[in-house]
PDB file of C-alpha atoms in Angstrom:
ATOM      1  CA  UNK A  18     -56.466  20.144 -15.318  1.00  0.00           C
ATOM      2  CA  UNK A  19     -57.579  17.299 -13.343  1.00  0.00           C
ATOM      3  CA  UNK A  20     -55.891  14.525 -11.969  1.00  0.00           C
ATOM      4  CA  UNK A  21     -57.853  11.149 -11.711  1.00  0.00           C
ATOM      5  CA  UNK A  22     -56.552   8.428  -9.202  1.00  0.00           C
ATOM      6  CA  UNK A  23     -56.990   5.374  -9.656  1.00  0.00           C
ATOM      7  CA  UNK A  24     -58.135   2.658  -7.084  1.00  0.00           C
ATOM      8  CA  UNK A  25     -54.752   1.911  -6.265  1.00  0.00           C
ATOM      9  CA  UNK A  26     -53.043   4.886  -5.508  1.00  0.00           C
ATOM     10  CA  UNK A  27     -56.584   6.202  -3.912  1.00  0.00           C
ATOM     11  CA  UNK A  28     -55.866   2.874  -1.523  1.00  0.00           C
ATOM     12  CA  UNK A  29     -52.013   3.605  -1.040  1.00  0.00           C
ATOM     13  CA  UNK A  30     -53.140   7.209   0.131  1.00  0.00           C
ATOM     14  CA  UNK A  31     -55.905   6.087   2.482  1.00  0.00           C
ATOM     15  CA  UNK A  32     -53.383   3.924   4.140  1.00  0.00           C
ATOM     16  CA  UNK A  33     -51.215   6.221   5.090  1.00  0.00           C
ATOM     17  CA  UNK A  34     -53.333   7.785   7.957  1.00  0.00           C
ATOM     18  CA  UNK A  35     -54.474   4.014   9.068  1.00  0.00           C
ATOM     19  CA  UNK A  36     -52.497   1.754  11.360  1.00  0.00           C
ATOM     20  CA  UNK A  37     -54.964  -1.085   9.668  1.00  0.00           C
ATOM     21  CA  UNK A  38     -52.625  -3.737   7.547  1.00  0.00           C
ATOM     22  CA  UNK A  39     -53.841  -3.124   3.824  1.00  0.00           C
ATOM     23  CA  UNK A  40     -53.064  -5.810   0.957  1.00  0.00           C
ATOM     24  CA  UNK A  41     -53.163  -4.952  -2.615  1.00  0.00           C
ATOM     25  CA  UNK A  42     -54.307  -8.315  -4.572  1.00  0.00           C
ATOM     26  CA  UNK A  43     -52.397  -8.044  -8.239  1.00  0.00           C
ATOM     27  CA  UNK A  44     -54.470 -11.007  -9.720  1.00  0.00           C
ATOM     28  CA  UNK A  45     -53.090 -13.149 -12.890  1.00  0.00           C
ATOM     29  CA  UNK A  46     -49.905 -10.529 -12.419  1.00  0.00           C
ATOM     30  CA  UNK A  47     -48.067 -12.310 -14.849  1.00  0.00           C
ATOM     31  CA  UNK A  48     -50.733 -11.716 -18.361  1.00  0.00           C
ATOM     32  CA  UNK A  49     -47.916  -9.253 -18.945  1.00  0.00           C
ATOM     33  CA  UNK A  50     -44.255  -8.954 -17.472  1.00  0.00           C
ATOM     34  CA  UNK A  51     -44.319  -7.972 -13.806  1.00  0.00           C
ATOM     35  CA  UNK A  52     -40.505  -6.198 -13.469  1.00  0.00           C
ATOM     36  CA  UNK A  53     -42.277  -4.105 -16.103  1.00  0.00           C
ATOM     37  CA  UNK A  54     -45.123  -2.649 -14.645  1.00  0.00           C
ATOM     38  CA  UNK A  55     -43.818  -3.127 -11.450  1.00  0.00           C
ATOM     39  CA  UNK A  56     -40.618  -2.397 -11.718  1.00  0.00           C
ATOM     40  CA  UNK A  57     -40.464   1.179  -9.717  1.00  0.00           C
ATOM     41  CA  UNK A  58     -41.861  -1.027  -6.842  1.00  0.00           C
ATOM     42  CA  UNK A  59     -39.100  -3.912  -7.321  1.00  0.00           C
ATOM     43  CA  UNK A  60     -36.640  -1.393  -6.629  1.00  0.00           C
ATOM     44  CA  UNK A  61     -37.835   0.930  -3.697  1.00  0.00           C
ATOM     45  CA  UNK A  62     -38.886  -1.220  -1.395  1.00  0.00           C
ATOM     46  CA  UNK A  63     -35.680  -2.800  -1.188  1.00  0.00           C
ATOM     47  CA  UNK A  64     -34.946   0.600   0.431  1.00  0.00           C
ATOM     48  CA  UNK A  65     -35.183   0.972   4.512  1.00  0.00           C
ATOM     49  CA  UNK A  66     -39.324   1.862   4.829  1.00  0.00           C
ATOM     50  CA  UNK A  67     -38.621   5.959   5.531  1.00  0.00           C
ATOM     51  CA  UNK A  68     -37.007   5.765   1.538  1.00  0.00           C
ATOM     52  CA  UNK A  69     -40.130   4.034   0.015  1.00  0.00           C
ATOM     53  CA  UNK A  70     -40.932   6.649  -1.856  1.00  0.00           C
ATOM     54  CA  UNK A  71     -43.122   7.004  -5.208  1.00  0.00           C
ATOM     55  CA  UNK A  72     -42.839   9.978  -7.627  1.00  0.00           C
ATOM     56  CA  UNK A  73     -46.939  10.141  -8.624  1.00  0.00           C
ATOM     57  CA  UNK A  74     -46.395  14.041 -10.615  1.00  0.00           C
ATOM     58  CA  UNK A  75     -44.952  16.862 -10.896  1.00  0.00           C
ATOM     59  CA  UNK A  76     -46.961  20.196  -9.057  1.00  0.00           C
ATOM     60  CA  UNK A  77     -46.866  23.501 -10.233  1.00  0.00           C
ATOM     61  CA  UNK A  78     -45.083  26.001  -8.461  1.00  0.00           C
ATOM     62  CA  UNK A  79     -46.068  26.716  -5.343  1.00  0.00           C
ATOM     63  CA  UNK A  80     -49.101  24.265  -5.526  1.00  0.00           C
ATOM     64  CA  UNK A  81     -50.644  23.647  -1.838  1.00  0.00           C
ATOM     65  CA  UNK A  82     -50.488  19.440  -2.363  1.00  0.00           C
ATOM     66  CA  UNK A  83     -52.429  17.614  -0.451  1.00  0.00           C
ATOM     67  CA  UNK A  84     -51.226  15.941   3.151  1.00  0.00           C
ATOM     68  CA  UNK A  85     -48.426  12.932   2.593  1.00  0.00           C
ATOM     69  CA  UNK A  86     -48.493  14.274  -1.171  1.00  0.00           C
ATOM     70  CA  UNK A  87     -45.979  16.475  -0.489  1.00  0.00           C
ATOM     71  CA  UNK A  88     -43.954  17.514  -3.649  1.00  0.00           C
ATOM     72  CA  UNK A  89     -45.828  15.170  -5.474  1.00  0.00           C
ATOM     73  CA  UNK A  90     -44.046  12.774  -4.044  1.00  0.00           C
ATOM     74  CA  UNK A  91     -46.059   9.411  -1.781  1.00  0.00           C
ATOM     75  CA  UNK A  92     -44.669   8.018   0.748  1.00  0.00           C
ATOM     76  CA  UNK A  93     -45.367   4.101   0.285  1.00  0.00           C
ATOM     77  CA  UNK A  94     -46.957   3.146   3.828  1.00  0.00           C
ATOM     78  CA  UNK A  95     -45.522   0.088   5.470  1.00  0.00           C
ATOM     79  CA  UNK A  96     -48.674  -1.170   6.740  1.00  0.00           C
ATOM     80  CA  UNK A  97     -49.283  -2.416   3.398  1.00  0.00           C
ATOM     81  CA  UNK A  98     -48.661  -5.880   1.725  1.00  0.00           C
ATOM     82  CA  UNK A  99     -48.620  -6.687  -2.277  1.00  0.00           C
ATOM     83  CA  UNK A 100     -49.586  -9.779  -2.840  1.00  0.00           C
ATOM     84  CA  UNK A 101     -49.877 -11.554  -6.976  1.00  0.00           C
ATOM     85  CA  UNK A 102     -51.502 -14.011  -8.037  1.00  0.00           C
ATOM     86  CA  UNK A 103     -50.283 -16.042 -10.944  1.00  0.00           C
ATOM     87  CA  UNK A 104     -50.915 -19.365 -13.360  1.00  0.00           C
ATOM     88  CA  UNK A 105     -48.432 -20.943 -15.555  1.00  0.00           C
ATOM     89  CA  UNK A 106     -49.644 -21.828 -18.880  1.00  0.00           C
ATOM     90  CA  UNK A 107     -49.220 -20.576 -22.277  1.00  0.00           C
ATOM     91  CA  UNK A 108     -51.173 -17.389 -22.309  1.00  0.00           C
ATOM     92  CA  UNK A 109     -48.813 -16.281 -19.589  1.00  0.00           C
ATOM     93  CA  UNK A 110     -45.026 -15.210 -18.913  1.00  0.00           C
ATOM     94  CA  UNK A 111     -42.316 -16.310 -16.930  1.00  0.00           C
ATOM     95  CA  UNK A 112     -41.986 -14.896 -13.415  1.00  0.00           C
ATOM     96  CA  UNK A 113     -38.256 -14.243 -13.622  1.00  0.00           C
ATOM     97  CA  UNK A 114     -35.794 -14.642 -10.696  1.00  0.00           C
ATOM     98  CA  UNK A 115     -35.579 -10.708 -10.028  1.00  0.00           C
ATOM     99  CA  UNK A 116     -39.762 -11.277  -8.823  1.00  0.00           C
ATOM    100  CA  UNK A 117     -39.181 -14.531  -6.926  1.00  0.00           C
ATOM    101  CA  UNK A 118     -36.392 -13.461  -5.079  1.00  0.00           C
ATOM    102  CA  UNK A 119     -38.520 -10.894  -3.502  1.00  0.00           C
ATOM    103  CA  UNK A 120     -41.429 -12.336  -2.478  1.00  0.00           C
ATOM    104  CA  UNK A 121     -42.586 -15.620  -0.445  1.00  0.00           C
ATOM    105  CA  UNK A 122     -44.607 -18.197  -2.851  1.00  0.00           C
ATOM    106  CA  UNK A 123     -47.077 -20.615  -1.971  1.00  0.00           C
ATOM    107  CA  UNK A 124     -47.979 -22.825  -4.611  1.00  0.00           C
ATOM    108  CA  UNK A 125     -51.842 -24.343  -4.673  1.00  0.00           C
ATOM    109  CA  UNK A 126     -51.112 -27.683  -6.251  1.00  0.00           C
ATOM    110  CA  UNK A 127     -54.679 -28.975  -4.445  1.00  0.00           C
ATOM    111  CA  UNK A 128     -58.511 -28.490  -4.686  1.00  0.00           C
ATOM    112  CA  UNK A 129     -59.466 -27.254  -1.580  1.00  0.00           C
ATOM    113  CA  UNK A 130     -61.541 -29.433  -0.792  1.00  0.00           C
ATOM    114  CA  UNK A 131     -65.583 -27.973   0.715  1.00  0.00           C
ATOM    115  CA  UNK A 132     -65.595 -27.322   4.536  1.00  0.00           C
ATOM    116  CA  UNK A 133     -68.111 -26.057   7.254  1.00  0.00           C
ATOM    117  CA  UNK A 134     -66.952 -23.976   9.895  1.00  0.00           C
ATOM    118  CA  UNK A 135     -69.632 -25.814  12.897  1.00  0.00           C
ATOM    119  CA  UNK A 136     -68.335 -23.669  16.000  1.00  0.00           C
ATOM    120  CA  UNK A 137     -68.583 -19.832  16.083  1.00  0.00           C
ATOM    121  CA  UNK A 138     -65.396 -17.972  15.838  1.00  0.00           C
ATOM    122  CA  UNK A 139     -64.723 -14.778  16.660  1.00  0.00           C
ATOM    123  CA  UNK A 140     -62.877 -11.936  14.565  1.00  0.00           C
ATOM    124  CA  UNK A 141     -58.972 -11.015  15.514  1.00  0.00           C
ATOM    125  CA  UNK A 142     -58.439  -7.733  15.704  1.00  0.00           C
ATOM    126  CA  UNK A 143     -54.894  -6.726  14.541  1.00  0.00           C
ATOM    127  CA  UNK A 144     -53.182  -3.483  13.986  1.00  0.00           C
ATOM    128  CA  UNK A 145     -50.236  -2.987  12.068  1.00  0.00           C
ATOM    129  CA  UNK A 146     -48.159  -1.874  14.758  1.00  0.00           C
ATOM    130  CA  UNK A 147     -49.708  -4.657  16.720  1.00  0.00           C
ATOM    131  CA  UNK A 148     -48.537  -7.578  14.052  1.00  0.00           C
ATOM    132  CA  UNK A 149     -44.813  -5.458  13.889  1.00  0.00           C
ATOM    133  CA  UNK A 150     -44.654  -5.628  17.743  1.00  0.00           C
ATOM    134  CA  UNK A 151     -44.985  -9.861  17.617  1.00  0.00           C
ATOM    135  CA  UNK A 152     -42.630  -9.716  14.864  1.00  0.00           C
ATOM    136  CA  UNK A 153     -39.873  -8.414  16.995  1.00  0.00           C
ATOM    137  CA  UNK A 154     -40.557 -10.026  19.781  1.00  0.00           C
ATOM    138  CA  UNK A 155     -40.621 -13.734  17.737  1.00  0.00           C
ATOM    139  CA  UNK A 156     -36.922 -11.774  16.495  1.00  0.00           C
ATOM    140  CA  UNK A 157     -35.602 -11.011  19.538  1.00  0.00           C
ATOM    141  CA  UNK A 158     -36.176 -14.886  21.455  1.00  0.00           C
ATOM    142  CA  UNK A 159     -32.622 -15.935  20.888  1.00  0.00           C
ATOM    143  CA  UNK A 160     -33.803 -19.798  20.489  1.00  0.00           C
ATOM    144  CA  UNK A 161     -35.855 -18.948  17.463  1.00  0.00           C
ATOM    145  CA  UNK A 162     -32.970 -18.054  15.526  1.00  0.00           C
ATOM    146  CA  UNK A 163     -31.514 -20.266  13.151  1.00  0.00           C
ATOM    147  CA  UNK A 164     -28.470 -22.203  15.099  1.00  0.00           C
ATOM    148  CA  UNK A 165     -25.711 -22.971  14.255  1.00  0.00           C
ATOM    149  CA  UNK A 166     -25.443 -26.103  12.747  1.00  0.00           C
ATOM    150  CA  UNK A 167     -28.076 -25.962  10.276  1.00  0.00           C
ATOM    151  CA  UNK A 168     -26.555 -22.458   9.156  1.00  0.00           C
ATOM    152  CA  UNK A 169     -23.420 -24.549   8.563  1.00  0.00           C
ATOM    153  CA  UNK A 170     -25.619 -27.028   6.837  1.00  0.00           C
ATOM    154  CA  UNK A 171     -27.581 -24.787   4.719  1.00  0.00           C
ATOM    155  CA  UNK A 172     -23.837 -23.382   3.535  1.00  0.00           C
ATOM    156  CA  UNK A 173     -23.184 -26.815   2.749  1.00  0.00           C
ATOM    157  CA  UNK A 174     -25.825 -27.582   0.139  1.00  0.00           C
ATOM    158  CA  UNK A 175     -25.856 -24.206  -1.633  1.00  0.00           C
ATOM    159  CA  UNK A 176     -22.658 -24.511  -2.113  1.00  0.00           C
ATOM    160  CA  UNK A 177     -22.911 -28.060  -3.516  1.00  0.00           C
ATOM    161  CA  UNK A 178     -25.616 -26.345  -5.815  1.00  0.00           C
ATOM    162  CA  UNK A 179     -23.399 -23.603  -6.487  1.00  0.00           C
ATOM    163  CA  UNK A 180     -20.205 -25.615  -7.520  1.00  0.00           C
ATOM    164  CA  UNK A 181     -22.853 -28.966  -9.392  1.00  0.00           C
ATOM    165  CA  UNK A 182     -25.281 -27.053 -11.151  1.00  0.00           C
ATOM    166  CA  UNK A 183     -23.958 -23.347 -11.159  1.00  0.00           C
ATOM    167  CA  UNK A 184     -26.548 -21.583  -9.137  1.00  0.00           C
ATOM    168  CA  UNK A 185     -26.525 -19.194  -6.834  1.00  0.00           C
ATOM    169  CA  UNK A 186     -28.427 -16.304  -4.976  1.00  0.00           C
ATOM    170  CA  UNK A 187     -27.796 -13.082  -3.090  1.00  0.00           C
ATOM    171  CA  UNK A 188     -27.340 -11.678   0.408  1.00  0.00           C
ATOM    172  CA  UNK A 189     -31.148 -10.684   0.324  1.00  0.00           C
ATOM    173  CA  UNK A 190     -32.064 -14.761   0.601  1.00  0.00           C
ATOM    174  CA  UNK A 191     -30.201 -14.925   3.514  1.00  0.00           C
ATOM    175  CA  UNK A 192     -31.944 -11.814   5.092  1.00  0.00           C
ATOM    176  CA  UNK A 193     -35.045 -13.553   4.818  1.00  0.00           C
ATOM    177  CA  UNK A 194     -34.052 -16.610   6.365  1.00  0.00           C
ATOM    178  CA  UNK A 195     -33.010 -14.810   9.150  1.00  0.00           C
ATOM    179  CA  UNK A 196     -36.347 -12.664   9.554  1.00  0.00           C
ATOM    180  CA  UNK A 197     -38.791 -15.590   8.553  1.00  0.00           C
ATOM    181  CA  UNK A 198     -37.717 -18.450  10.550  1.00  0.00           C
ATOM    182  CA  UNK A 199     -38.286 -16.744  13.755  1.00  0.00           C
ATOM    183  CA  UNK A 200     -41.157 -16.125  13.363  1.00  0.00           C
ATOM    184  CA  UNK A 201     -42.421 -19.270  11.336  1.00  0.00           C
ATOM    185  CA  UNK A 202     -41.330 -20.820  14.871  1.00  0.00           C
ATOM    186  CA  UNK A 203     -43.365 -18.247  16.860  1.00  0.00           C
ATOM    187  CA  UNK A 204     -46.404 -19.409  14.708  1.00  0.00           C
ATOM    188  CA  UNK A 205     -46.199 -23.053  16.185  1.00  0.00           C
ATOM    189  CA  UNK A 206     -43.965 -24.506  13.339  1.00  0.00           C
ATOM    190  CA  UNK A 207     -40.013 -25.757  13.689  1.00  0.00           C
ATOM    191  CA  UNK A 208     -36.726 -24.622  12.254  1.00  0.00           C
ATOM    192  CA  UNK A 209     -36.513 -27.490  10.147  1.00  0.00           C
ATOM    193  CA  UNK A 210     -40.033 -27.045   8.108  1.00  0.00           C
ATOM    194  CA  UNK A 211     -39.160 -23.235   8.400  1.00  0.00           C
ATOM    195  CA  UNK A 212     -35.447 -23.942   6.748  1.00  0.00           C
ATOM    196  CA  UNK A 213     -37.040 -26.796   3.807  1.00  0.00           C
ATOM    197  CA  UNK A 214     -39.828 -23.877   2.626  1.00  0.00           C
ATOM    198  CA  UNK A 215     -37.167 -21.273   2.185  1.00  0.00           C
ATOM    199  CA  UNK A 216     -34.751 -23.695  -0.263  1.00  0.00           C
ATOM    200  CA  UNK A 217     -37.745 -25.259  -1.875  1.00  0.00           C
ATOM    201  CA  UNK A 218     -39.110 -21.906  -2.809  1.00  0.00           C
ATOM    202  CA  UNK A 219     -35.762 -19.976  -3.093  1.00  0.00           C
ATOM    203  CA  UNK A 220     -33.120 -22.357  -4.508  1.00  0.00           C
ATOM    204  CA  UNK A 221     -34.657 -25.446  -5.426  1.00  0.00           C
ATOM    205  CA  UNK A 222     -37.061 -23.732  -7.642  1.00  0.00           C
ATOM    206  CA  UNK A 223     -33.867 -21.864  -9.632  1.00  0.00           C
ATOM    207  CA  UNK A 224     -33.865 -25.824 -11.251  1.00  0.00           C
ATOM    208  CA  UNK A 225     -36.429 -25.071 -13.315  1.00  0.00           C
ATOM    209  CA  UNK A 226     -33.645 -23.025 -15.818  1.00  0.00           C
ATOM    210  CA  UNK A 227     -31.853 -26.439 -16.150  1.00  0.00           C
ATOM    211  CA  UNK A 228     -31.840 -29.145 -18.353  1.00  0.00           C
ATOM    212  CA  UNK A 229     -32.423 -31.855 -15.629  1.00  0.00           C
ATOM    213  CA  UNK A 230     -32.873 -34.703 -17.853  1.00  0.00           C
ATOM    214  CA  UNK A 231     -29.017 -34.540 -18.263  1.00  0.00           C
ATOM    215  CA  UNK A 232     -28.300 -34.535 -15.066  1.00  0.00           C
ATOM    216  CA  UNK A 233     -29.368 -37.567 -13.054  1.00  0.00           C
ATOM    217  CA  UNK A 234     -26.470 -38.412 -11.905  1.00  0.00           C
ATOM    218  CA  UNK A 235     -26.001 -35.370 -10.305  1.00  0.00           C
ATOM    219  CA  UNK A 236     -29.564 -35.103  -8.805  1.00  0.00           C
ATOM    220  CA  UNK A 237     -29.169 -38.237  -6.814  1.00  0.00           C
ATOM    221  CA  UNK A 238     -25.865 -37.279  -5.235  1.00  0.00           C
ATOM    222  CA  UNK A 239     -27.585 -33.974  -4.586  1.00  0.00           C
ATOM    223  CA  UNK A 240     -30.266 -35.716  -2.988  1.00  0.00           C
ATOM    224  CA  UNK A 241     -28.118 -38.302  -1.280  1.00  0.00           C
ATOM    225  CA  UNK A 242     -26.781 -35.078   0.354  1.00  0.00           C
ATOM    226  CA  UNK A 243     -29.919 -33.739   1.979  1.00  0.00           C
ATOM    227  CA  UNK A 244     -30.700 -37.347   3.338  1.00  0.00           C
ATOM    228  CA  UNK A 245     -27.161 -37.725   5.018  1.00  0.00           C
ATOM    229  CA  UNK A 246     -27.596 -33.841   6.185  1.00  0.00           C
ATOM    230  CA  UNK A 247     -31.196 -33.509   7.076  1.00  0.00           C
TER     231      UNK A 247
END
């Protein structure tokens, strides 16, 4: 009548009385379907943070649980980041839309090529609350947001996409646009980069589903677009 944690949930638990920032690496996350075995995560942390809430088991009656066990329920701290790696070959499956359209991807096309680091550097020290507070305040600068015109921009090519090739994507894009381009300009970068990452990785990628050999014709228009617009 034991129950044994594993590494995971013993980390998820620990992190819940830290303000440090954890990450939980899920390598090669795709050797089997993620919105399987991840599915129950998919779903609640969509919710606002005080809902992320995981069901781990079912105590006895009257059972004195543990601190932030309560019920037998864990609360899923926010101070913690999941990040997956994945490789796309045969012996692996097909991230599907429902997993890219909640995450950021960087893709590592490149060796990385062998560097020295020839001048000493010192460690950052950086609390959760710490990174949260830059993130509002890269939020709340009223310049960082995205203007405008490129919102009326960015309307007009995913609707070109929508009406030419049929695709399409949710509010939740949109959110994330909003939240990541402040602060991709608070790290040094502009609204333009920040604006060409988000519909290479969240709208151009959708192409892959298409049979784009067939459609050259409407590729260059599509890309005659972006010149005239960007």
């Amino acid at each position: 009548k034991k129950f044994n944690e594993t590494q995971m949930l013993e980390a998820l638990y620990t992190a819940t009385y830290t303000d440090d920032v954890y990450t939980v690496i899920l390598d090669e996350m795709n050797l089997s379907r993620v919105e399987y075995y991840f599915a129950d995560f998919l779903s609640i942390l969509e919710y606002p943070v005080d809902k992320w809430k995981l069901k781990i088991m079912q105590l006895p009656y009257q059972f004195d649980a543990p601190m932030h066990l309560e019920d037998g329920i864990l609360q899923i701290p926010s101070n913690t980041w999941f990040i997956g790696t994945a490789n796309k070959d045969d012996s692996t499956y097909t991230i599907t839309d429902k997993v890219y359209d909640r995450a950021i991807t960087i893709n590592f096309d490149d060796r990385n090529e062998e560097f020295k680091v020839t001048q000493e550097v010192k460690p950052i020290k950086l609390s959760y609350n710490g990174l949260r507070v830059l993130f509002r305040n890269a939020l709340a600068i009223k310049e960082n947001a995205l203007n405008t015109e490129d919102k009326r921009k960015f309307k007009i090519i995913t609707d070109f996409i929508y009406e030419t090739f049929d695709l399409t994507f949710g509010n939740r894009i949109n959110k994330q646009i909003r939240d990541y381009v402040p602060c991709y300009i608070a790290c040094g970068g502009t609204e333009i980069e920040a604006v060409d990452f988000i519909v290479a990785k969240k709208v151009l990628r959708k192409f892959e589903s298409l049979s784009l050999g067939f459609m050259k014709d409407e590729l260059t228009k599509f890309n005659g677009y972006l010149d005239k617009l960007f």
